[in-house]
Tab-separated table of C-alpha atoms in Angstrom:
chain	number	residue	atom	x	y	z
A	1	MET	CA	-141.144	47.428	231.801
A	2	THR	CA	-140.597	43.771	231.068
A	3	SER	CA	-138.200	44.628	228.224
A	4	LEU	CA	-136.171	46.836	230.595
A	5	VAL	CA	-135.872	44.047	233.140
A	6	VAL	CA	-134.785	41.614	230.445
A	7	PHE	CA	-132.240	44.113	229.123
A	8	ARG	CA	-130.780	44.709	232.584
A	9	SER	CA	-130.651	40.967	233.261
A	10	ARG	CA	-128.820	40.339	230.003
A	11	HIS	CA	-126.468	43.239	230.702
A	12	PHE	CA	-125.713	41.817	234.159
A	13	MET	CA	-125.099	38.335	232.745
A	14	ILE	CA	-122.765	39.699	230.072
A	15	LYS	CA	-120.786	41.637	232.694
A	16	ALA	CA	-120.625	38.558	234.944
A	17	LEU	CA	-119.472	36.390	232.025
A	18	LEU	CA	-116.799	38.911	231.043
A	19	GLY	CA	-115.643	39.101	234.654
A	20	PHE	CA	-115.462	35.325	234.877
A	21	LEU	CA	-113.478	35.097	231.632
A	22	LEU	CA	-111.110	37.823	232.829
A	23	LEU	CA	-110.603	35.996	236.130
A	24	LEU	CA	-110.048	32.708	234.297
A	25	PHE	CA	-107.475	34.339	231.997
A	26	ALA	CA	-105.642	35.879	234.968
A	27	SER	CA	-105.619	32.542	236.801
A	28	THR	CA	-104.344	30.694	233.724
A	29	THR	CA	-101.624	33.280	233.195
A	30	SER	CA	-100.555	33.052	236.841
A	31	TYR	CA	-100.507	29.252	236.647
A	32	ALA	CA	-98.438	29.362	233.456
A	33	GLN	CA	-95.952	31.623	235.210
A	34	LEU	CA	-95.901	29.345	238.255
A	35	VAL	CA	-95.314	26.053	236.388
A	36	ARG	CA	-92.658	25.966	233.664
A	37	LEU	CA	-91.219	23.124	231.567
A	38	ARG	CA	-87.713	23.719	230.207
A	39	PRO	CA	-85.468	21.309	228.262
A	40	GLY	CA	-81.695	21.514	228.413
A	41	ILE	CA	-78.329	19.926	227.696
A	42	LYS	CA	-75.500	18.902	230.024
A	43	VAL	CA	-71.860	17.796	229.770
A	44	GLY	CA	-69.165	17.167	232.379
A	45	GLY	CA	-66.436	15.004	233.834
A	46	ASN	CA	-66.461	11.973	236.148
A	47	LEU	CA	-64.074	10.654	238.768
A	48	SER	CA	-65.207	7.091	239.436
A	49	SER	CA	-64.042	4.015	241.328
A	50	GLY	CA	-65.345	0.861	242.937
A	51	VAL	CA	-66.869	1.052	246.428
A	52	GLY	CA	-68.215	-1.620	248.751
A	53	ARG	CA	-67.259	-4.075	251.465
A	54	ASP	CA	-65.159	-6.347	249.225
A	55	VAL	CA	-63.412	-3.625	247.174
A	56	GLU	CA	-59.754	-2.947	247.999
A	57	ASP	CA	-57.527	-0.188	246.587
A	58	SER	CA	-59.707	0.666	243.593
A	59	LYS	CA	-57.952	3.216	241.352
A	60	PHE	CA	-59.858	6.303	240.173
A	61	ARG	CA	-60.915	6.513	236.544
A	62	VAL	CA	-61.369	9.879	234.788
A	63	GLY	CA	-64.344	9.824	232.438
A	64	TYR	CA	-67.163	12.002	231.163
A	65	HIS	CA	-70.937	12.226	230.894
A	66	GLY	CA	-73.379	14.124	228.713
A	67	GLY	CA	-76.971	14.203	227.581
A	68	ALA	CA	-80.354	15.914	227.832
A	69	THR	CA	-82.356	17.330	230.749
A	70	LEU	CA	-85.980	18.338	231.342
A	71	ASN	CA	-86.821	20.664	234.245
A	72	LEU	CA	-90.370	21.093	235.593
A	73	SER	CA	-90.453	24.014	238.031
A	74	VAL	CA	-93.290	24.765	240.448
A	75	GLY	CA	-92.807	28.285	241.751
A	76	GLU	CA	-89.405	29.817	242.282
A	77	ARG	CA	-87.868	27.268	244.673
A	78	PHE	CA	-88.975	23.732	243.852
A	79	SER	CA	-88.458	21.815	240.621
A	80	LEU	CA	-88.194	18.256	239.311
A	81	GLN	CA	-85.364	17.575	236.904
A	82	THR	CA	-85.149	14.418	234.823
A	83	GLU	CA	-81.960	13.539	232.947
A	84	GLY	CA	-80.845	11.019	230.346
A	85	LEU	CA	-77.045	10.773	230.334
A	86	TYR	CA	-74.348	8.708	228.658
A	87	THR	CA	-71.884	8.057	231.504
A	88	ILE	CA	-68.496	6.356	231.829
A	89	LYS	CA	-67.808	4.665	235.180
A	90	GLY	CA	-65.588	1.867	236.490
A	91	ASP	CA	-61.996	2.128	237.700
A	92	LYS	CA	-58.389	2.035	236.458
A	93	SER	CA	-57.207	-0.861	238.601
A	94	LEU	CA	-54.932	-3.461	237.016
A	95	ALA	CA	-54.780	-5.911	239.921
A	96	TYR	CA	-57.536	-7.976	241.485
A	97	GLY	CA	-58.336	-6.453	244.868
A	98	PRO	CA	-61.224	-7.319	244.314
A	99	ASN	CA	-61.732	-4.349	241.967
A	100	ILE	CA	-63.840	-3.504	238.908
A	101	LEU	CA	-60.918	-3.854	236.452
A	102	ALA	CA	-62.947	-2.295	233.605
A	103	GLU	CA	-64.367	0.808	231.984
A	104	LEU	CA	-68.173	0.676	232.138
A	105	HIS	CA	-70.407	2.637	229.756
A	106	TYR	CA	-73.946	3.340	231.006
A	107	LEU	CA	-77.118	5.052	229.892
A	108	ASP	CA	-78.225	6.705	233.140
A	109	GLY	CA	-81.699	7.988	233.959
A	110	LEU	CA	-82.174	10.340	236.923
A	111	ALA	CA	-85.173	12.024	238.602
A	112	LEU	CA	-83.973	14.775	240.921
A	113	LEU	CA	-85.871	17.035	243.300
A	114	ARG	CA	-84.302	20.503	243.318
A	115	TYR	CA	-84.564	23.254	245.903
A	116	THR	CA	-83.253	26.670	244.868
A	117	VAL	CA	-82.240	29.559	247.125
A	118	THR	CA	-81.511	32.670	245.046
A	119	ASP	CA	-79.063	31.223	242.458
A	120	ILE	CA	-77.861	28.178	244.445
A	121	PHE	CA	-79.650	24.850	244.108
A	122	PHE	CA	-79.518	21.566	246.012
A	123	GLU	CA	-80.630	18.317	244.388
A	124	ALA	CA	-81.190	14.687	245.300
A	125	GLY	CA	-82.993	11.708	243.818
A	126	PRO	CA	-82.838	8.152	242.424
A	127	GLN	CA	-80.704	6.960	239.517
A	128	MET	CA	-80.965	3.899	237.281
A	129	GLY	CA	-78.305	2.823	234.786
A	130	ARG	CA	-78.329	0.450	231.832
A	131	LEU	CA	-74.966	-1.078	230.926
A	132	LEU	CA	-74.170	-0.484	227.250
A	133	SER	CA	-70.608	-1.731	226.851
A	134	VAL	CA	-67.552	-2.879	228.819
A	135	LYS	CA	-63.834	-2.383	228.161
A	136	SER	CA	-61.367	-4.347	230.274
A	137	ASN	CA	-58.333	-2.660	231.861
A	138	LEU	CA	-56.291	-5.800	231.227
A	139	GLU	CA	-54.561	-6.324	227.870
A	140	SER	CA	-55.053	-10.069	228.214
A	141	VAL	CA	-58.842	-9.586	228.102
A	142	THR	CA	-59.754	-8.216	224.685
A	143	GLU	CA	-63.545	-8.084	224.931
A	144	PHE	CA	-66.401	-8.373	227.435
A	145	SER	CA	-69.907	-9.450	226.483
A	146	VAL	CA	-72.529	-7.299	228.179
A	147	GLU	CA	-75.044	-10.143	228.202
A	148	GLU	CA	-72.675	-12.989	229.179
A	149	GLY	CA	-69.984	-11.048	231.071
A	150	PRO	CA	-69.562	-10.725	234.861
A	151	PHE	CA	-71.409	-7.386	235.197
A	152	ARG	CA	-75.103	-6.845	235.824
A	153	GLN	CA	-76.868	-5.039	232.991
A	154	THR	CA	-78.872	-2.772	235.327
A	155	GLU	CA	-77.743	-0.780	238.336
A	156	TYR	CA	-79.662	1.324	240.858
A	157	GLY	CA	-78.353	4.214	242.890
A	158	TYR	CA	-78.849	7.775	244.052
A	159	ALA	CA	-77.529	11.250	243.294
A	160	VAL	CA	-76.966	14.186	245.652
A	161	GLY	CA	-75.303	17.511	244.928
A	162	PHE	CA	-75.499	21.273	244.558
A	163	GLY	CA	-74.693	23.974	242.008
A	164	TYR	CA	-75.191	27.465	240.633
A	165	GLN	CA	-78.045	28.349	238.268
A	166	ASP	CA	-77.758	31.574	236.276
A	167	PRO	CA	-81.101	33.242	235.359
A	168	GLY	CA	-79.992	33.221	231.726
A	169	GLY	CA	-79.945	29.405	231.642
A	170	LEU	CA	-76.303	28.484	232.256
A	171	SER	CA	-75.482	26.370	235.320
A	172	ALA	CA	-72.543	24.557	236.877
A	173	GLY	CA	-72.584	21.959	239.620
A	174	TRP	CA	-71.126	19.048	241.530
A	175	ARG	CA	-72.737	15.824	242.656
A	176	TYR	CA	-72.047	12.319	243.859
A	177	LEU	CA	-73.533	9.230	242.224
A	178	GLY	CA	-73.663	6.352	244.679
A	179	GLY	CA	-74.535	2.814	243.670
A	180	LEU	CA	-77.035	0.857	245.771
A	181	SER	CA	-76.875	-2.410	243.823
A	182	ASN	CA	-73.917	-4.702	243.208
A	183	ILE	CA	-72.463	-4.376	239.725
A	184	PHE	CA	-71.204	-7.991	239.544
A	185	LYS	CA	-73.451	-10.965	238.959
A	186	ALA	CA	-73.629	-13.590	241.674
A	187	VAL	CA	-71.430	-16.637	241.011
A	188	GLN	CA	-72.968	-20.050	241.647
A	189	PHE	CA	-70.333	-22.650	242.518
A	190	SER	CA	-72.817	-25.388	243.254
A	191	GLU	CA	-76.497	-25.910	243.978
A	192	ASP	CA	-75.905	-24.964	247.607
A	193	GLU	CA	-73.200	-22.309	247.266
A	194	THR	CA	-73.566	-18.883	245.652
A	195	GLN	CA	-71.104	-16.038	246.137
A	196	GLN	CA	-71.950	-12.370	245.654
A	197	LEU	CA	-69.108	-9.859	245.415
A	198	GLN	CA	-70.019	-6.677	247.309
A	199	ALA	CA	-68.921	-3.998	244.832
A	200	ARG	CA	-70.762	-0.913	243.573
A	201	ASN	CA	-70.084	2.118	241.421
A	202	GLY	CA	-69.230	5.463	242.979
A	203	ALA	CA	-68.598	8.641	240.990
A	204	LEU	CA	-68.024	12.359	241.527
A	205	GLN	CA	-69.430	14.493	238.713
A	206	PHE	CA	-68.565	18.073	237.757
A	207	TYR	CA	-70.639	19.600	234.968
A	208	VAL	CA	-71.910	22.615	233.062
A	209	ALA	CA	-75.421	22.769	231.636
A	210	TYR	CA	-77.796	25.033	229.761
A	211	ARG	CA	-81.585	25.075	229.865
A	212	PHE	CA	-83.799	26.780	227.319
A	213	PHE	CA	-86.842	29.089	227.604
A	214	ASN	CA	-85.619	31.097	230.576
A	215	LYS	CA	-87.076	34.228	232.076
A	216	ASN	CA	-85.775	37.522	230.802
A	217	LYS	CA	-84.466	39.801	233.510
């Protein structure tokens, strides 16, 4: 009798353990389907100029951007996309307005919250740029030093836009990059007088991108 009770107890425990493992496997599988991490690549064009209170008649510059992306999706609608992009900004102005008067090369980092409805997504988030090099629009100025030149080495801003995401991984979109920090260094004329030019970067971006490890439909 005792052996039968022990056998039934062991049988019940084995069944309970198997049920727990099956439930754990199903939960893990569902979680893996819910949360996905997908790398990608991106390339596109820019239309940039100077914006701000002191900027006057800044001429648009046509440039480009490109780099890598990493998308962390939670469910079907929400995702966080981080990007590392090489981006050309600045303007094409040849006369002091004040204007930027230079082509600015940045390494931009972005963290964007995305909301997707069917195949259309909307995105917004912060942006930080590190100035890599400067090329003057004026022939009389042959070279700018990033460290000792008039431009700040770091800029802060935001990005907002929308686009189309194909289930196969290809996407296309538009967004605006708006600067929040002045791109020029403050100029100190004396111990009591410092002047800060109110000028920031502004750029429209049009791009195509591809992300890997997509769902098969």
